[in-house]
XYZ file of C-alpha atoms in Angstrom:
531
model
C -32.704 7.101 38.125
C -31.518 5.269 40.907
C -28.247 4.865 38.784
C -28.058 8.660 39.140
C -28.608 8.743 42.467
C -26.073 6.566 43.292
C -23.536 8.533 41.019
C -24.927 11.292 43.118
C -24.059 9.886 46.451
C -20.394 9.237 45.406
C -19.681 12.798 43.934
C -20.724 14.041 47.521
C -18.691 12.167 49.454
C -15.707 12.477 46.740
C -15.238 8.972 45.413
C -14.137 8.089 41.922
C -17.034 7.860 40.448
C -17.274 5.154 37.467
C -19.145 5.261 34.491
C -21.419 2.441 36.377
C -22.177 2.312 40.208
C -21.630 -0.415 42.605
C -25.562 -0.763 43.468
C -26.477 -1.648 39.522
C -23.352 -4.132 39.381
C -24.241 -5.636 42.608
C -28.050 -6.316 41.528
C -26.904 -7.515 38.104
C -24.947 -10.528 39.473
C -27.449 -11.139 41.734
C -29.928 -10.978 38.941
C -27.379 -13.861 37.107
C -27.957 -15.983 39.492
C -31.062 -16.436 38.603
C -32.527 -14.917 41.863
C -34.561 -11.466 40.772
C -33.458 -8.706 43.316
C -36.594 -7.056 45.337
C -36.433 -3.973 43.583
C -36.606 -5.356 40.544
C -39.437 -7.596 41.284
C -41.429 -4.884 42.786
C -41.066 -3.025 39.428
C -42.239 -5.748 37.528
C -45.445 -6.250 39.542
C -46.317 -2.922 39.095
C -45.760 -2.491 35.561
C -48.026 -5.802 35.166
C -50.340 -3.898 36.568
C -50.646 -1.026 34.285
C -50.740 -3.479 31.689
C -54.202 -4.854 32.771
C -55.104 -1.390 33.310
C -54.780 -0.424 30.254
C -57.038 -3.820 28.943
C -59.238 -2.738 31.265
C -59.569 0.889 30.724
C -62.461 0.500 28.523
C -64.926 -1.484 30.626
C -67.600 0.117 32.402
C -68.056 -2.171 34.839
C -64.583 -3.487 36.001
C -62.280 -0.494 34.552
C -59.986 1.939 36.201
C -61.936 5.062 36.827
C -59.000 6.838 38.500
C -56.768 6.615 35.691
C -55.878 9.069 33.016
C -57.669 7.019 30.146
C -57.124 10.497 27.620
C -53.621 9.418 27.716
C -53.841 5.718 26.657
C -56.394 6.074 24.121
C -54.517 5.062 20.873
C -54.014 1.507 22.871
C -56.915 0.878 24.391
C -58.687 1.766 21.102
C -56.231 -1.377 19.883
C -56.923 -3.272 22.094
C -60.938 -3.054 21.809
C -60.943 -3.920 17.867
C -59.167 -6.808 19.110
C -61.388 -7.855 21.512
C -64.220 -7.444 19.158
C -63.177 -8.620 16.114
C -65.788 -9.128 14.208
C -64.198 -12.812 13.040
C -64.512 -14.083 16.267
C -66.886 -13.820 19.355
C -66.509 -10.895 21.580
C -63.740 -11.673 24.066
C -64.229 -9.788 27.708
C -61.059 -8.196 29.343
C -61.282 -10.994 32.077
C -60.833 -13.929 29.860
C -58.268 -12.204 27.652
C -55.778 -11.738 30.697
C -56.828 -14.965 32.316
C -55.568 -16.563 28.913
C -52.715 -14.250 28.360
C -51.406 -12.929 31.414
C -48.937 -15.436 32.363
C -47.711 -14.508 28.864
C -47.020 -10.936 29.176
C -45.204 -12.143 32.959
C -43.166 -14.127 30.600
C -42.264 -11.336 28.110
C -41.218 -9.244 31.302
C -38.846 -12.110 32.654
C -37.614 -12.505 28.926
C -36.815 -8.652 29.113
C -34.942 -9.302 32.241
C -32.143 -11.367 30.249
C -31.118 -8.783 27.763
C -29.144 -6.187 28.030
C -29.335 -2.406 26.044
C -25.530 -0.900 25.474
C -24.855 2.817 24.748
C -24.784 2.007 21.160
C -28.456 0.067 21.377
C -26.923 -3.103 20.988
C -28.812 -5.558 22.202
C -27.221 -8.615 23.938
C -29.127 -11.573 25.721
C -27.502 -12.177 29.177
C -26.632 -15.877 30.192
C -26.529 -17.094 33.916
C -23.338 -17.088 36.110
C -22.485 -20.840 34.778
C -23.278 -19.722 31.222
C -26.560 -21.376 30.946
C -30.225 -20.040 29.900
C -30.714 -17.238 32.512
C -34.655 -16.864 31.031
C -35.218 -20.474 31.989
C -33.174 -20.264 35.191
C -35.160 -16.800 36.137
C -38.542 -19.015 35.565
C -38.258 -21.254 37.954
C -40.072 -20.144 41.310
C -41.132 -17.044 39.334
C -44.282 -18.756 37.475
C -47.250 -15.919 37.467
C -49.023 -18.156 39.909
C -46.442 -18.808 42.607
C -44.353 -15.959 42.348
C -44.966 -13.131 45.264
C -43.815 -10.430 46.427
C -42.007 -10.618 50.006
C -42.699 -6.450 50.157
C -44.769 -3.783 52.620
C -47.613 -3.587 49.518
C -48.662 -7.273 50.681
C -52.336 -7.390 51.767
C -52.749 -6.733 55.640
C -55.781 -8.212 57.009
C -57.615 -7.266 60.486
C -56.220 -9.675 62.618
C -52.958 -10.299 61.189
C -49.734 -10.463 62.534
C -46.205 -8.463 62.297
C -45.453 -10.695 58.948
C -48.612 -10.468 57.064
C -47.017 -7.956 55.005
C -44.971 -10.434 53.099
C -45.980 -12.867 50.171
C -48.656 -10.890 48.073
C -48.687 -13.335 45.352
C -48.705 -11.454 41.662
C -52.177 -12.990 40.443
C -53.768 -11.023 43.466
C -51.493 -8.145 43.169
C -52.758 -6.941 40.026
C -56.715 -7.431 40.794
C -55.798 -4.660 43.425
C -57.697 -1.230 42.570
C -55.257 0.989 40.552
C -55.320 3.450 43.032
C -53.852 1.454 45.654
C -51.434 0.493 43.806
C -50.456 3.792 42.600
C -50.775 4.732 46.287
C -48.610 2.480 47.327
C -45.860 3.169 44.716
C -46.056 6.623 44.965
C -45.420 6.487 49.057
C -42.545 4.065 48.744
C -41.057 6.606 45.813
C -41.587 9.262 48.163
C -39.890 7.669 50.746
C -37.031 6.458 48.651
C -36.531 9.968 46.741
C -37.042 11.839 50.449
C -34.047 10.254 52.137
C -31.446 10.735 49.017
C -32.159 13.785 48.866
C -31.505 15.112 52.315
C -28.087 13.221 52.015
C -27.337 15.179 49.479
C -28.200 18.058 51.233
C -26.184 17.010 54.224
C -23.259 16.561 52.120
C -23.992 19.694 50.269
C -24.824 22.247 53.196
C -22.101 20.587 56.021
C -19.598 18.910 53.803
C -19.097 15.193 54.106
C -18.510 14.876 57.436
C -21.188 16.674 59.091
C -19.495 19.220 60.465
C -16.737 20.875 57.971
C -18.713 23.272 56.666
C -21.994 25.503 57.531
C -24.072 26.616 55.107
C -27.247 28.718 55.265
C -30.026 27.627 52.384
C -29.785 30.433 50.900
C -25.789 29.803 49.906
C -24.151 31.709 52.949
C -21.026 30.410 54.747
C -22.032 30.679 58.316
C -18.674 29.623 59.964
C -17.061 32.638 58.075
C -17.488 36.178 58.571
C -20.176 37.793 56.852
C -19.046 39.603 53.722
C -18.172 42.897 53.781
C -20.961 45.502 52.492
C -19.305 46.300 49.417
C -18.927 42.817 48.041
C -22.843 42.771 48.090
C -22.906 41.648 44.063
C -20.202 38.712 44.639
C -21.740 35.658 44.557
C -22.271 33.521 47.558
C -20.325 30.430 48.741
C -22.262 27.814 49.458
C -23.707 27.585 45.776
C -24.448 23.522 45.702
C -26.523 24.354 48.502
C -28.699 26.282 47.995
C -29.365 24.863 44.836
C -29.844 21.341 46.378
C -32.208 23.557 49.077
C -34.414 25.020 46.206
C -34.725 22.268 44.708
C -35.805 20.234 47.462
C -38.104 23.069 48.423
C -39.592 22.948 45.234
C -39.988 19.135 44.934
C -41.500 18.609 48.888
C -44.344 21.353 47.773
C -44.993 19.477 45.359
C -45.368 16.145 47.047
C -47.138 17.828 49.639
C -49.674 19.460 46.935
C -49.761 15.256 45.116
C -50.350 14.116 48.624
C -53.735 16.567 49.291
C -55.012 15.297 46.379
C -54.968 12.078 46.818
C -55.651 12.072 50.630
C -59.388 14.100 49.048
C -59.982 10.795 46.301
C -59.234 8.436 49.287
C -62.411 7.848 50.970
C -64.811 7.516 47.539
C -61.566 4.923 46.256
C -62.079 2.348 49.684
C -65.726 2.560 49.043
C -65.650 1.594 45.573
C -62.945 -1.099 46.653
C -64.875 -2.849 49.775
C -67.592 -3.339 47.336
C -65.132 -5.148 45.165
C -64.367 -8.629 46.041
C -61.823 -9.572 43.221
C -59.316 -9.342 46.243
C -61.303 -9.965 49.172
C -58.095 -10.121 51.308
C -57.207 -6.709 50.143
C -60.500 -5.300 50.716
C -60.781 -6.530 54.224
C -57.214 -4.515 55.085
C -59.190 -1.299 54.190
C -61.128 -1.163 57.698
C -58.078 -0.834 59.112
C -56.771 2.143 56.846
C -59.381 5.624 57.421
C -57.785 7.383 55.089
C -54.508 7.914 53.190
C -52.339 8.960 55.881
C -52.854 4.977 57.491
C -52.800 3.289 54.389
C -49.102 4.973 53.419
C -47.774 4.475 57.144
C -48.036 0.855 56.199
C -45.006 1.587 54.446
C -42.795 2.254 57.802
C -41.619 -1.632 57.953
C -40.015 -1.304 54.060
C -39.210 1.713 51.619
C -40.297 4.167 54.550
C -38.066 2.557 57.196
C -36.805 5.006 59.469
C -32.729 4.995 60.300
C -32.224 6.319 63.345
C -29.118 5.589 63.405
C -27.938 7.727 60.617
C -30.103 10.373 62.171
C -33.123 10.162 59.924
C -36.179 11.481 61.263
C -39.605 9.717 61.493
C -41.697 9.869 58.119
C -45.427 10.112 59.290
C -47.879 10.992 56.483
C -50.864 11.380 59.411
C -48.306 14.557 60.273
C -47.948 16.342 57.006
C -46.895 19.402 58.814
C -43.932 17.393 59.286
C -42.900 15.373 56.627
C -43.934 17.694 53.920
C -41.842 20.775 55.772
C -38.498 22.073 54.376
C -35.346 20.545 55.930
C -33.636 22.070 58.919
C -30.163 21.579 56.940
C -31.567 24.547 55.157
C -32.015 27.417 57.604
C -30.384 30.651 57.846
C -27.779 30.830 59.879
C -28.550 30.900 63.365
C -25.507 33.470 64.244
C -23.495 36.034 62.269
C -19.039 35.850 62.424
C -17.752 39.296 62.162
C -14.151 41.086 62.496
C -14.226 42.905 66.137
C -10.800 44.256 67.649
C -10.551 44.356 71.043
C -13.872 43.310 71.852
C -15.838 45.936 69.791
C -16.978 46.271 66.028
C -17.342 49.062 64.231
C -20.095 50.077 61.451
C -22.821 52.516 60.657
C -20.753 54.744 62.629
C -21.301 53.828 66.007
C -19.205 51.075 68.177
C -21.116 48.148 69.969
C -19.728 45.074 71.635
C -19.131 41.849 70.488
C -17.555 39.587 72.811
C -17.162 36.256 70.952
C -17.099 38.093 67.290
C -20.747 36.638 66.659
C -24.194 38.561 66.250
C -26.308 36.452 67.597
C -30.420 36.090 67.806
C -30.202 38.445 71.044
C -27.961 40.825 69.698
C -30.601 40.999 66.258
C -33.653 41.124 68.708
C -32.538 44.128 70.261
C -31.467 46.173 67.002
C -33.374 49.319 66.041
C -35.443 47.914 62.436
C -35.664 51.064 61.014
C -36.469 50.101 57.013
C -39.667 47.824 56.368
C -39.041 45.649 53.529
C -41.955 43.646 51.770
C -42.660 41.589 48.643
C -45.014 39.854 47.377
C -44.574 35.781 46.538
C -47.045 33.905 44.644
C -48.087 30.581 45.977
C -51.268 28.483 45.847
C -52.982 29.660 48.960
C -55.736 30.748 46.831
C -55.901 34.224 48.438
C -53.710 37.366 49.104
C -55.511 39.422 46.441
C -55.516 42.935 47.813
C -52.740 45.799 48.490
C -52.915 46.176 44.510
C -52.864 42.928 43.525
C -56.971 42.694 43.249
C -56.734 42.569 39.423
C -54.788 39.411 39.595
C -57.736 37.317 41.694
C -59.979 37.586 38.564
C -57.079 36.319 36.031
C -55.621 33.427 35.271
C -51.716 33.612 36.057
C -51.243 33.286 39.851
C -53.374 30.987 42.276
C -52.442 33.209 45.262
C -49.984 35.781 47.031
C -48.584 35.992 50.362
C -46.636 38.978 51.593
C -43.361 38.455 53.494
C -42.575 41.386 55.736
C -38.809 41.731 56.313
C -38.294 44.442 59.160
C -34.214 45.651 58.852
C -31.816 46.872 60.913
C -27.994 47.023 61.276
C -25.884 45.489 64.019
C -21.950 46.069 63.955
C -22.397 47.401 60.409
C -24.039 44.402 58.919
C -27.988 44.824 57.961
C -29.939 41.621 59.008
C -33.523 41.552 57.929
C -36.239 39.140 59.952
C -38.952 37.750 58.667
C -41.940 36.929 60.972
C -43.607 33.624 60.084
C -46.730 34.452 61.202
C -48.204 33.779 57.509
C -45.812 31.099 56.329
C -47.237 27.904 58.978
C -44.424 28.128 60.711
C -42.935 29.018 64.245
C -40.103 31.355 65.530
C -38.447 34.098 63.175
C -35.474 33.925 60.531
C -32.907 36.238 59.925
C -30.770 36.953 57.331
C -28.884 39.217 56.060
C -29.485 42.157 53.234
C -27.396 40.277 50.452
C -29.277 36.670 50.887
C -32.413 38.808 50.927
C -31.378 40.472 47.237
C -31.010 36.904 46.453
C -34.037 35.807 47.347
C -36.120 38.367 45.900
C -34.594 37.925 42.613
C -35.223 34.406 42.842
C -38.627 34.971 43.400
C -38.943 37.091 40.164
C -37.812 35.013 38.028
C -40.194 32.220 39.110
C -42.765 34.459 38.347
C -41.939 36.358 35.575
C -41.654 32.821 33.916
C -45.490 32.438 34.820
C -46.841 35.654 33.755
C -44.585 34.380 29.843
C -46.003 31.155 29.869
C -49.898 32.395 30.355
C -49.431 35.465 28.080
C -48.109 33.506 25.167
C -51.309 32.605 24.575
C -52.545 36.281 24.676
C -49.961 38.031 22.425
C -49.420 38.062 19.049
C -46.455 38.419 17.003
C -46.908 39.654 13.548
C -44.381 40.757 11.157
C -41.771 40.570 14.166
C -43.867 43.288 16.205
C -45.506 41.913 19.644
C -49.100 43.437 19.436
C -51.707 44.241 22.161
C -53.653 41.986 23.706
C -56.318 40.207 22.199
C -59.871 39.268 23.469
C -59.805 37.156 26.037
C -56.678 38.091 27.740
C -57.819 41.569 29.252
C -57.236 40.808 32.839
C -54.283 38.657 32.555
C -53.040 42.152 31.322
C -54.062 44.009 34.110
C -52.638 41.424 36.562
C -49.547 42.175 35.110
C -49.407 45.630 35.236
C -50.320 46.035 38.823
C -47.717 42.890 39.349
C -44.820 45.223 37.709
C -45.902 48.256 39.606
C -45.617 46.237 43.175
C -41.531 44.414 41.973
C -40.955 47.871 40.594
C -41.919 49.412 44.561
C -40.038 46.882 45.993
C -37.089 46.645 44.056
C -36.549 50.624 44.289
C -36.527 50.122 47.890
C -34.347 47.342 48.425
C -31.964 49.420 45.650
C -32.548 52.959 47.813
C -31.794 52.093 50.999
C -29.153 49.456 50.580
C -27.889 48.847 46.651
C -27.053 52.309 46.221
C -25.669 52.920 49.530
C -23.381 50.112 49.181
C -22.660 51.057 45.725
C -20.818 54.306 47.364
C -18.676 51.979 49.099
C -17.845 49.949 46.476
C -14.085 49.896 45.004
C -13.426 46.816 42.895
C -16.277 47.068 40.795
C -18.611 44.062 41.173
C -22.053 44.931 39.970
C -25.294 42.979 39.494
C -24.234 41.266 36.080
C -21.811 39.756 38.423
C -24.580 39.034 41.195
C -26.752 37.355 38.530
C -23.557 34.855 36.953
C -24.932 32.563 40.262
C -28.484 32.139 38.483
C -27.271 31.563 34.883
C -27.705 27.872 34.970
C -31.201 27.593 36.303
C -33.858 27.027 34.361
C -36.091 29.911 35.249
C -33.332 32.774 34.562
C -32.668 31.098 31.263
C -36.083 31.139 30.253
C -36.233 34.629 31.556
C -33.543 36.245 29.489
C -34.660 33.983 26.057
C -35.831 36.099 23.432
């Protein structure tokens, strides 16, 4: 993955881009010289750890309660025949991994010196002299000296700035699970946060910064606005907005992994101050009130903010902030037009335009004469009403909100605002009618894919005809009905008052087939149109 991100990086800032990256190559020599890059190291303490998870997963008293044990079963039902063979005498999980522990270390430092090709040829890997790189990789790497010089280290009361450093791996992987998994998921967070607002950087304002401007929803905003009648041609800035819903889609997400693991918190440092398998560990745990201050330990390492590159601060006791959508993803702020002589024309009347720009005064003081609002499922567990009451009872949607786009037309180009009174946010966006069509459609799809994947269930399909409902599946019906009626509503409105209109003005042709090519590589619009 990191591979790819790399790759990533390269494409955006136009480099040749070889089959391999730099970063990979880089770690790799290191790696032959027998010294195990941090990264690498860090990955192999954590996998160590899910290995005595899983030994452990079957022990009432000492096992993992927070993991998924449903999805290891096959092994740890192994691994318990084993340890109670009937041949010999019962063997507890403890003793096992005290006796083969510094085994399985070995097998992972072995695994280190071979290498996988594209045509699963396996080669073993010597040192930079030629030598044994498994022997060479051993030394100073024994599972009772070897430590970890990262953030996860154990931070005790009264320590100071470098107590992070030197968690040694036979302490590491008594740690509680959770922790662990804690920890890893913050520093992934972290790590996956910051490549993927550079490529939304490059994406939305070109590799420099500043030769392009992008809105997130694919507009150029350093051109002039397209012309009514090209209101099916796609927009410009498509790696943008798909880097922009994507990212959208991925920080909800996080923010959604992050709530639910910031509610097991305080029931996990109970159960772990009682345990005193790592009693430096333990101790740390005052110090950490919930999930927010344990995951800001992170800010010295994988959360490091670079100010210098402009990053901003990640602070997980300020989710508001560093679970919001990026900035590099906002409408446009102002609109270019074509004005001669100082004034444009459109929706026959004249108005002035100075610089050739519609800006947020110019938008504040237009007549919004055409209310525009749609519905947009989300997980706010309410927004059940205005027709949609059917749909609290079923089993398709966790929740609605209702935007409320108020439209108007300055210089004969209709900008729609949306008040974010409902959306935890301050201030108002604008944008204009053919970013909104966009939108909306987007927003369809997404759910249309839903409504498929929980009626699948509910239909059946005999002798190639799709039948009614069967028991069971009654109200996810009637969700769906009264969902249709409300896109229907909307969509005749948006098509009434501006899709037809522009229609009329329309010479060369480009229609919604055309509008739609933009959205024929994402995954919801191909699961949409699938038969």
């Amino acid at each position: 993955e990191k591979k790819k991100e790399d790759i990533e990086r390269k494409e955006r800032e136009n480099e040749l881009v070889a089959v391999t990256s730099s970063k990979p190559e880089e770690l790799d020599n290191q790696l032959k010289s027998g010294d195990i890059p941090e990264e690498f190291k860090r990955q192999m303490f954590y996998t160590l750890g899910d290995y005595r998870d899983i030994l452990y997963s079957g022990d009432k008293e000492n096992g993992n309660k927070y993991m998924f044990v449903d999805d290891i079963k096959d092994i740890s039902d192994k691994i318990k025949s084993i340890l109670n063979n009937e041949n010999d005498a019962k063997t507890t999980p403890k003793d096992w991994w005290n006796k083969h522990g510094k085994d399985i270390w070995e097998g992972i430092l072995c695994a280190l010196t071979y290498k996988e090709y594209g045509d699963k040829k396996i080669e073993q890997i010597q040192d930079a002299n030629g030598g044994d790189l498994f022997e060479k990789l051993k030394n100073g790497n024994d599972y009772d000296k070897v430590s970890f010089g990262g953030t996860e280290g154990p931070i005790n009361t009264n320590a100071g700035k470098d107590a992070h450093k030197g968690t040694k791996l036979k302490d590491f992987v008594n740690r509680p699970t959770y922790f662990r998994w804690l920890e890893e998921w913050g520093e992934e967070f972290c790590r996956k946060q910051k490549h993927k607002l550079y490529i939304i950087e490059k994406d939305c304002r070109g590799k420099t910064g500043v030769e392009k401007n992008c809105s997130g929803d694919g507009l150029r905003c350093d051109e002039k606005v397209p012309e009514n009648e090209e209101i099916f041609k796609p927009l410009n800035c498509h790696s943008c907005a798909n880097s922009c819903r994507s990212y959208k889609k991925w920080i909800k997400k996080k923010r959604t992994e992050f709530d639910e693991q910031k509610g097991a918190y305080e029931k996990q440092k109970k159960d772990a101050e009682g345990n005193n398998n790592d009693n430096a560990f333990s101790t740390t745990l005052d110090t950490c009130t919930d999930a927010g201050d344990f995951l800001n330990r992170l800010k010295n390492g994988p959360c490091k903010t670079n100010k210098e590159k402009g990053e901003g601060d990640i602070d997980f006791n300020n989710q508001s902030k560093t679970f919001k959508h990026t900035e590099y993803c906002d409408p446009c702020s102002e609109f270019n037009i074509n004005c001669q002589n100082g004034y444009c024309s459109g929706g026959g009347t004249q108005n002035k335009c100075p610089k050739g720009k519609i800006t947020k005064q110019d938008i504040e003081k237009m007549n919004k004469n055409t209310d525009i609002n749609m519905f947009v499922s989300d997980n706010s567990k309410s927004g059940f009403e205005n027709g949609l009451e059917a749909c609290g009872s079923a089993n398709i949607f966790e929740g609605f909100r209702k935007d409320e786009w108020k439209c108007g037309t300055v210089c004969g180009v209709d900008i729609c605002t949306l008040e974010k009174k409902n959306n935890n946010a301050e201030g108002k966006e604008h944008i204009i009618v053919k970013e909104l069509i966009k939108r909306w459609l987007e927003y369809f799809f997404e759910d249309y894919n839903k409504i498929n994947k929980k009626l699948n269930s509910c239909i059946k399909n005999g002798n190639g005809e799709v039948q009614k409902c069967f028991k069971g599946c009654k109200k996810n019906c009637e969700c769906v009905e009264k969902w249709v009626k409300e896109k229907k509503k909307e969509w005749e409105k948006i098509k009434e008052h501006y899709i037809d209109q522009y229609k009329k003005q329309n010479d060369d042709g480009n229609t919604l087939t055309n509008f739609l090519e933009q959205f024929e590589q994402r995954t919801e619009f191909k699961n949409a149109i699938k038969p």
